[in-house]
XYZ file of N, CA and C in Angstrom:
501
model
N 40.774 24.511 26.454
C 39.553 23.888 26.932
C 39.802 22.430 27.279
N 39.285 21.819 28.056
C 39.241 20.793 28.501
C 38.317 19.841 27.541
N 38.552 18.593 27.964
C 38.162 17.051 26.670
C 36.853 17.331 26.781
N 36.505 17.265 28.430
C 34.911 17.130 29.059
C 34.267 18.086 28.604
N 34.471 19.398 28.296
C 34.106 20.829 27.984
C 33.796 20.633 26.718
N 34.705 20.022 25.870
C 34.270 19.775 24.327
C 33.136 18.819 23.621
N 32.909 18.315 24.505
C 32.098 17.230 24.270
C 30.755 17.436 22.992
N 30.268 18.470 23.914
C 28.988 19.038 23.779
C 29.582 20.747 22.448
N 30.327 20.694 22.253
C 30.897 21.492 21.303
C 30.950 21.240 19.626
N 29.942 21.728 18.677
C 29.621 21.392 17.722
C 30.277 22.394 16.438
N 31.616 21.504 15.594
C 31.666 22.564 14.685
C 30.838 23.106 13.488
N 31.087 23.742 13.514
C 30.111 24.542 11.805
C 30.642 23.969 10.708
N 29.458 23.211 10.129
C 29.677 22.929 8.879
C 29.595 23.501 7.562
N 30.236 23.541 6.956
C 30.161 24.474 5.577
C 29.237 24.096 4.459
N 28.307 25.479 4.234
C 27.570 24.687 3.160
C 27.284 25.577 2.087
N 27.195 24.761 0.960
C 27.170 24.905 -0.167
C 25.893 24.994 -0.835
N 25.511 26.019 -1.402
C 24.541 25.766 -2.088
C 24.409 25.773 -3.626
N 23.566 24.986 -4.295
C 23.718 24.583 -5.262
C 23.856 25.930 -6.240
N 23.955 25.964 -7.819
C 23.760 27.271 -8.472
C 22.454 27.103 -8.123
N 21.717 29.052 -8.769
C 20.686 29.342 -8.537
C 20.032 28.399 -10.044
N 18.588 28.135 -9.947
C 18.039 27.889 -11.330
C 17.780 29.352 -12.121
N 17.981 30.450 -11.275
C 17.445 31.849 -12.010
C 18.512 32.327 -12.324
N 18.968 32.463 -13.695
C 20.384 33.409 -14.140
C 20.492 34.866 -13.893
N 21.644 34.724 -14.070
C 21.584 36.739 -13.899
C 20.643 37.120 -14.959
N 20.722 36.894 -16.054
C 19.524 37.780 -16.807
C 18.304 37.502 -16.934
N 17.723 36.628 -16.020
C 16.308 36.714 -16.051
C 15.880 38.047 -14.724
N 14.459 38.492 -15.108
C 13.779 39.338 -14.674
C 13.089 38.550 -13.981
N 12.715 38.889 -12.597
C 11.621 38.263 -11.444
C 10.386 39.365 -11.813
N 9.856 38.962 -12.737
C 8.451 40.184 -12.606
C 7.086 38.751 -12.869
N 6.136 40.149 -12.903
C 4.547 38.698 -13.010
C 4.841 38.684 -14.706
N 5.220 39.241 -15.116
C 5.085 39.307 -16.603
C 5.673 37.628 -17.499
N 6.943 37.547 -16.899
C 8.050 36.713 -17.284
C 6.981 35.021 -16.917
N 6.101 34.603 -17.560
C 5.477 33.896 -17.516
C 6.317 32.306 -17.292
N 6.998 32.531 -18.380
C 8.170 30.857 -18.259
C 8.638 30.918 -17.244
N 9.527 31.753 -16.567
C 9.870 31.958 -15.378
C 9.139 31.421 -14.342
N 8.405 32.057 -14.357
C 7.202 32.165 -13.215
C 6.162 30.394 -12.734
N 6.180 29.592 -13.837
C 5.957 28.347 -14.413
C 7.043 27.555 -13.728
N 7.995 27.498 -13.231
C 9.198 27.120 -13.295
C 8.768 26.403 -11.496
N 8.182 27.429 -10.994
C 8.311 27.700 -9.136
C 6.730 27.721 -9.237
N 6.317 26.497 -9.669
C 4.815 26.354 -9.727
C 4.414 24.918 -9.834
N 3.813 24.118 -9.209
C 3.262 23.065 -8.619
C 2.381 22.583 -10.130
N 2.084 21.244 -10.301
C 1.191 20.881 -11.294
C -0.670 21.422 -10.585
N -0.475 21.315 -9.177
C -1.546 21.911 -9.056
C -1.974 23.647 -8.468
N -1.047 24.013 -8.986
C -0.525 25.267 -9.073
C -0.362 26.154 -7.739
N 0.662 25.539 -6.673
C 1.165 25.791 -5.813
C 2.524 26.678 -6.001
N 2.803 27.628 -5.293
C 4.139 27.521 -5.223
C 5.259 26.657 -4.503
N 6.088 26.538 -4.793
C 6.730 25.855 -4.533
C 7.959 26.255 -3.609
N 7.783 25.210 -2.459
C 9.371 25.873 -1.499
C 10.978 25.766 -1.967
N 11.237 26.704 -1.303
C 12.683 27.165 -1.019
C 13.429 26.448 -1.085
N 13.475 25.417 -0.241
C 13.976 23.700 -0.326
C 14.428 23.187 -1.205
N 13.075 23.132 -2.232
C 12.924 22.537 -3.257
C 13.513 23.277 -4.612
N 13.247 24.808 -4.613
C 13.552 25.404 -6.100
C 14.953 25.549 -5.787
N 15.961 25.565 -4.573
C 17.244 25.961 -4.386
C 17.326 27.479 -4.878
N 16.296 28.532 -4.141
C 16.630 29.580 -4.801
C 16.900 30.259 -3.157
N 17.907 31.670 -3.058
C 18.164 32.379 -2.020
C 16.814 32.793 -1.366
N 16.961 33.368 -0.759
C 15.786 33.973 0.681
C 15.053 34.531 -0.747
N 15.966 35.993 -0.820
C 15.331 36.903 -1.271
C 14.853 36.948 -2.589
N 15.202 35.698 -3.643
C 14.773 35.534 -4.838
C 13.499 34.631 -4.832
N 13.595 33.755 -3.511
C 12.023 33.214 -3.004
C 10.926 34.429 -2.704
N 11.395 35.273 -2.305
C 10.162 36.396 -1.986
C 10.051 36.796 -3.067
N 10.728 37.575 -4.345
C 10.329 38.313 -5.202
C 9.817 37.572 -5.809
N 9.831 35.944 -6.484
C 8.783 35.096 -6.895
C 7.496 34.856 -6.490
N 7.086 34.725 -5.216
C 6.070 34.587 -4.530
C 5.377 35.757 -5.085
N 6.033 36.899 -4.671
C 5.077 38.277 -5.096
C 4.907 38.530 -5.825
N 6.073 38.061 -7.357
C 5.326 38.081 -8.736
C 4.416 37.015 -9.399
N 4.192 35.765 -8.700
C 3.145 34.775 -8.775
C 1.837 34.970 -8.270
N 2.092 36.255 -7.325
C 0.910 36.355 -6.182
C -0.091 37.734 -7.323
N 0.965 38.219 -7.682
C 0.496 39.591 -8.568
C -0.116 39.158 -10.150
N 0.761 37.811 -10.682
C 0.301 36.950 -11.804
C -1.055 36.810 -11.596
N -1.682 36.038 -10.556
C -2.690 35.363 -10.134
C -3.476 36.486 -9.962
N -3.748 37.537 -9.297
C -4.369 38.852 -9.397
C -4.622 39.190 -10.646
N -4.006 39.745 -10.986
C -4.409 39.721 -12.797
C -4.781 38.692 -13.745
N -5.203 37.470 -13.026
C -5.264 36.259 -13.638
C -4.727 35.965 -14.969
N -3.158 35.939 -14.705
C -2.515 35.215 -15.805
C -2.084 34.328 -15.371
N -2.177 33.347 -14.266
C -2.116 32.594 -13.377
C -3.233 32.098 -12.163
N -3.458 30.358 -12.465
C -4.326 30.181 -11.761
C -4.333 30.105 -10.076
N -5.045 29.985 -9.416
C -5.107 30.118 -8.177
C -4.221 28.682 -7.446
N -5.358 27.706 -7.645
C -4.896 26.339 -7.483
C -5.907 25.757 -8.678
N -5.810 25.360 -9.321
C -6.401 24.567 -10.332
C -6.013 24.010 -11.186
N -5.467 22.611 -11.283
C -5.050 22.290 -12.105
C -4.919 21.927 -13.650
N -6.071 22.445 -14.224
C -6.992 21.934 -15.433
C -6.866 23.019 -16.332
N -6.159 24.485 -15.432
C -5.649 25.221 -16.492
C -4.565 25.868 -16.874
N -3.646 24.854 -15.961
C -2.126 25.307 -16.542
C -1.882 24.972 -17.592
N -0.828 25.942 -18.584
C -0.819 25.640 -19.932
C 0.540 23.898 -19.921
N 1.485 24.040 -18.898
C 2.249 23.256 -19.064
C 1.509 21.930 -18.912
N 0.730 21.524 -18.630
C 0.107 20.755 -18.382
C -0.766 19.757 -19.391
N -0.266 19.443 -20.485
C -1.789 19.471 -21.742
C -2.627 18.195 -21.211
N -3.740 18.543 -22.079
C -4.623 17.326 -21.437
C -4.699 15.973 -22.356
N -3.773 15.422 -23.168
C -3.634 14.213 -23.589
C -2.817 13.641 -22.436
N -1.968 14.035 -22.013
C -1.203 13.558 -20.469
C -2.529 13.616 -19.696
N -3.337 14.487 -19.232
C -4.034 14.058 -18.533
C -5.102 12.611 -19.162
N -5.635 12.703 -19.809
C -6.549 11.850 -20.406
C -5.862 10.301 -19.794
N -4.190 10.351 -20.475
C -3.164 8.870 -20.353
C -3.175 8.508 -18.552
N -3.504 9.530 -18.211
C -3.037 9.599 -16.555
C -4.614 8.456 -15.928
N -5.803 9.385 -16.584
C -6.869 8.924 -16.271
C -6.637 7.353 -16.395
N -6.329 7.504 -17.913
C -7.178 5.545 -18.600
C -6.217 4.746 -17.885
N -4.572 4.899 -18.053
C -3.326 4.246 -16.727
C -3.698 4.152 -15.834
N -5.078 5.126 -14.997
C -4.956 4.451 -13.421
C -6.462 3.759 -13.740
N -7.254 3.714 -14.193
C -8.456 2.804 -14.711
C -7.948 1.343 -15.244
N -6.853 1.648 -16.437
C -6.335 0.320 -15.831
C -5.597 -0.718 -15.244
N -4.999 0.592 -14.609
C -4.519 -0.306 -13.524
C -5.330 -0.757 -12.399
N -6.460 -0.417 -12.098
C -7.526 -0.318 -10.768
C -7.919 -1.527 -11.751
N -8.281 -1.632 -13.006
C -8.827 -3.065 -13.514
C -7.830 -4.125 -13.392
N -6.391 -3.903 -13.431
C -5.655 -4.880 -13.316
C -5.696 -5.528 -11.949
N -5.580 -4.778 -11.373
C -6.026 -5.015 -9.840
C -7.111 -5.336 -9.566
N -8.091 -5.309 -9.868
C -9.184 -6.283 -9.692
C -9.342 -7.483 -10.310
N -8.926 -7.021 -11.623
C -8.460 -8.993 -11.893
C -8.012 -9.862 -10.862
N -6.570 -9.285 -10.743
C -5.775 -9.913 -9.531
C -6.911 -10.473 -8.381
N -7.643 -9.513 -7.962
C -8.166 -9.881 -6.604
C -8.887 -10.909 -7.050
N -10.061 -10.888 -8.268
C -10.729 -11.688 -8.499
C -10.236 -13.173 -8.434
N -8.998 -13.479 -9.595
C -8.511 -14.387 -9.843
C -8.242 -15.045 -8.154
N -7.347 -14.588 -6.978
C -7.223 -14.890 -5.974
C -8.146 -15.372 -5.624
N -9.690 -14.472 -4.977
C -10.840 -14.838 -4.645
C -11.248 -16.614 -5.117
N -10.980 -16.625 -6.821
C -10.982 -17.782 -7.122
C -10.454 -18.748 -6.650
N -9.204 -18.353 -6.556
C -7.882 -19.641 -5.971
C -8.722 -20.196 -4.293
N -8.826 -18.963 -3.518
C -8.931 -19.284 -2.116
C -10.497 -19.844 -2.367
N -11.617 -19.282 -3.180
C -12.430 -20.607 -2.960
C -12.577 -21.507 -3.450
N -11.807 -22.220 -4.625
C -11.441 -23.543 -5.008
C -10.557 -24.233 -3.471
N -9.785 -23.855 -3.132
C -8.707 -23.843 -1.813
C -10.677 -24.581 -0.620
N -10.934 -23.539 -0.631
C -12.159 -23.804 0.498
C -12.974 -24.992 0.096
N -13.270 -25.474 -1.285
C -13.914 -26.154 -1.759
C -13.415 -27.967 -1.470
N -12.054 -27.615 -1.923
C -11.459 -28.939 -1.936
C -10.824 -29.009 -0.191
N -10.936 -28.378 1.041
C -10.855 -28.432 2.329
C -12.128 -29.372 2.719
N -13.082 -28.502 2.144
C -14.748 -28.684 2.681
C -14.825 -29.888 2.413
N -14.329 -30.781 0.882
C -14.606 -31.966 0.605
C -13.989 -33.260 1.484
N -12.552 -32.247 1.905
C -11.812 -33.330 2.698
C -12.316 -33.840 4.227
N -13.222 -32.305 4.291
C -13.670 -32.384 5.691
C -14.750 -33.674 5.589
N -15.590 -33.654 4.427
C -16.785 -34.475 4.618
C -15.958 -35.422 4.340
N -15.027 -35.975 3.592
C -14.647 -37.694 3.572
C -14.377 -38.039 4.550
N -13.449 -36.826 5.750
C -13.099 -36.911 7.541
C -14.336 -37.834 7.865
N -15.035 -36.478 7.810
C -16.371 -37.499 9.060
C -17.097 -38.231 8.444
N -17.179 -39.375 7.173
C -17.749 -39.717 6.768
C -17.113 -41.300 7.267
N -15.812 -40.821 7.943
C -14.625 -41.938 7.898
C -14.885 -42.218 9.328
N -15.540 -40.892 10.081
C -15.254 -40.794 11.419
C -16.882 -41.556 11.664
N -17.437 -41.408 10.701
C -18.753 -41.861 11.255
C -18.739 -43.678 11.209
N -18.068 -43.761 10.170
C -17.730 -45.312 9.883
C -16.983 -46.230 11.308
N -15.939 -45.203 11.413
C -15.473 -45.869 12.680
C -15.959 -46.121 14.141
N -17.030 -44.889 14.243
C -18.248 -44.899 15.314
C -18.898 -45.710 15.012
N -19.251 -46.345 13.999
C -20.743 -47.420 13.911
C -19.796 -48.863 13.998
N -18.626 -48.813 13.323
C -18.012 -49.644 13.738
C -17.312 -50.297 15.317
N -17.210 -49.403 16.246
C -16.882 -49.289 17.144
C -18.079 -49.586 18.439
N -19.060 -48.962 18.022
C -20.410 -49.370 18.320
C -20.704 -50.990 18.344
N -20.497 -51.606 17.018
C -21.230 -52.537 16.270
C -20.289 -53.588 17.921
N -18.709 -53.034 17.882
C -17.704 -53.666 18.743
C -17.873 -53.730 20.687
N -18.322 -52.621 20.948
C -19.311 -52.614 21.942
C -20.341 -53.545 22.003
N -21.149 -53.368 21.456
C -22.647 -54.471 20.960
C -22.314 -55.823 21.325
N -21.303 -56.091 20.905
C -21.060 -57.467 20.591
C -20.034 -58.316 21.926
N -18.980 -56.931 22.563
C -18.426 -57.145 23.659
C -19.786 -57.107 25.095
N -20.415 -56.238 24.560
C -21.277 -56.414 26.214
C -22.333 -57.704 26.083
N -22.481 -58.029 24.749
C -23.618 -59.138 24.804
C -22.351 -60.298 25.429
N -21.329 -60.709 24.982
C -20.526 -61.609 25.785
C -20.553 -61.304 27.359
N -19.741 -60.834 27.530
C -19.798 -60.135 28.988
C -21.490 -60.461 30.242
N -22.729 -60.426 29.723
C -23.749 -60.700 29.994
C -24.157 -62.264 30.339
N -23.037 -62.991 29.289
C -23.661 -64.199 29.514
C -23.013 -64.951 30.311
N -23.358 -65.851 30.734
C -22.069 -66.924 32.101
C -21.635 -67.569 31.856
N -20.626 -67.778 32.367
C -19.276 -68.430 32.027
C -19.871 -69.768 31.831
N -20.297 -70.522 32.122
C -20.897 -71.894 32.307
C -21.749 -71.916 30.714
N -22.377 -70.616 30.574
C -22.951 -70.771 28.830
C -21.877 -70.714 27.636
N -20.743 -69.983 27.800
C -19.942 -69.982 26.995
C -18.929 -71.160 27.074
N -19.009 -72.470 28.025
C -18.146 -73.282 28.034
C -19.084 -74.201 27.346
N -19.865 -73.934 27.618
C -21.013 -75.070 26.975
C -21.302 -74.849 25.392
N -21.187 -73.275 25.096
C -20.474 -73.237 23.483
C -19.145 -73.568 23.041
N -18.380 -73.650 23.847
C -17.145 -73.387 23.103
C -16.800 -75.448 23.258
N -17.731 -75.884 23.723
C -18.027 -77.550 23.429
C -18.148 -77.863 22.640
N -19.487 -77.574 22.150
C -20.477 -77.585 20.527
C -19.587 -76.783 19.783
N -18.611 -76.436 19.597
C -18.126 -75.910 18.454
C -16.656 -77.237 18.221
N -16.228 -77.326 19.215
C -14.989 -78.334 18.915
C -15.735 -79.524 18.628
């Protein structure tokens, strides 16, 4: 074959799959409850292929003895509140851990909230000393006007005749 021909030519990679989690002597039936627990979701899903690393065909005979469990209800549907692996002091810890953590986190925000309006408070103050500075310099500036146009108004002949009487 040619370089160009190969290009697009992909070898097969070899793969390995992990051991099974199901030994030779376990039984795939609905009965085998631990088993069956094993390839089951906290909210009582089954669980993929992917994930349990089990062959094709040991994924189907699980499914159908989980599916047949659940028929006879020795197994819940989806519900999580009554799997046995599951006890409910873990749940209870799960609850009050995310309560307080949702309180820790609102601290946080609170405390922030605080920071940024102390932050706004001492801006706001700087703003009013601004124009309090800015207003000063307008009346001052004014007062400087006032005083330039009243010169300006008068004639030269009056201001020589002051600037007499003063020497």
């Amino acid at each position: 074959m040619h370089k160009s021909k190969r290009l697009f030519f992909k070898k097969k990679k070899s793969f390995r799959r992990s051991l099974s989690p199901i030994q030779s002597g376990d039984r795939i039936d609905y009965k085998n409850m631990s088993l069956l627990y094993r390839f089951i979701s906290q909210q009582g899903k089954i669980l993929p292929r992917r994930v349990t690393k089990l062959t094709l065909k040991q994924q189907r005979l699980i499914t159908i003895a989980i599916k047949q469990a659940r028929i006879l209800s020795s197994l819940p549907f989806v519900n999580g509140n009554s799997l046995p692996f599951v006890s409910n002091d873990k749940k209870k810890f799960q609850k009050f851990s995310n309560h307080k953590k949702k309180f820790s986190n609102d601290k946080k925000k609170i405390s922030n909230d605080k920071k940024n309006l102390s932050n706004d408070k001492k801006k706001l103050s700087n703003d009013k000393k601004n124009l309090s500075n800015d207003k000063k310099k307008i009346s001052n500036d004014k007062k400087k006007f006032q005083k330039s146009a009243s010169t300006t108004r008068t004639t030269t002949s009056v201001l020589k005749k002051k600037k007499k009487i003063e020497n």
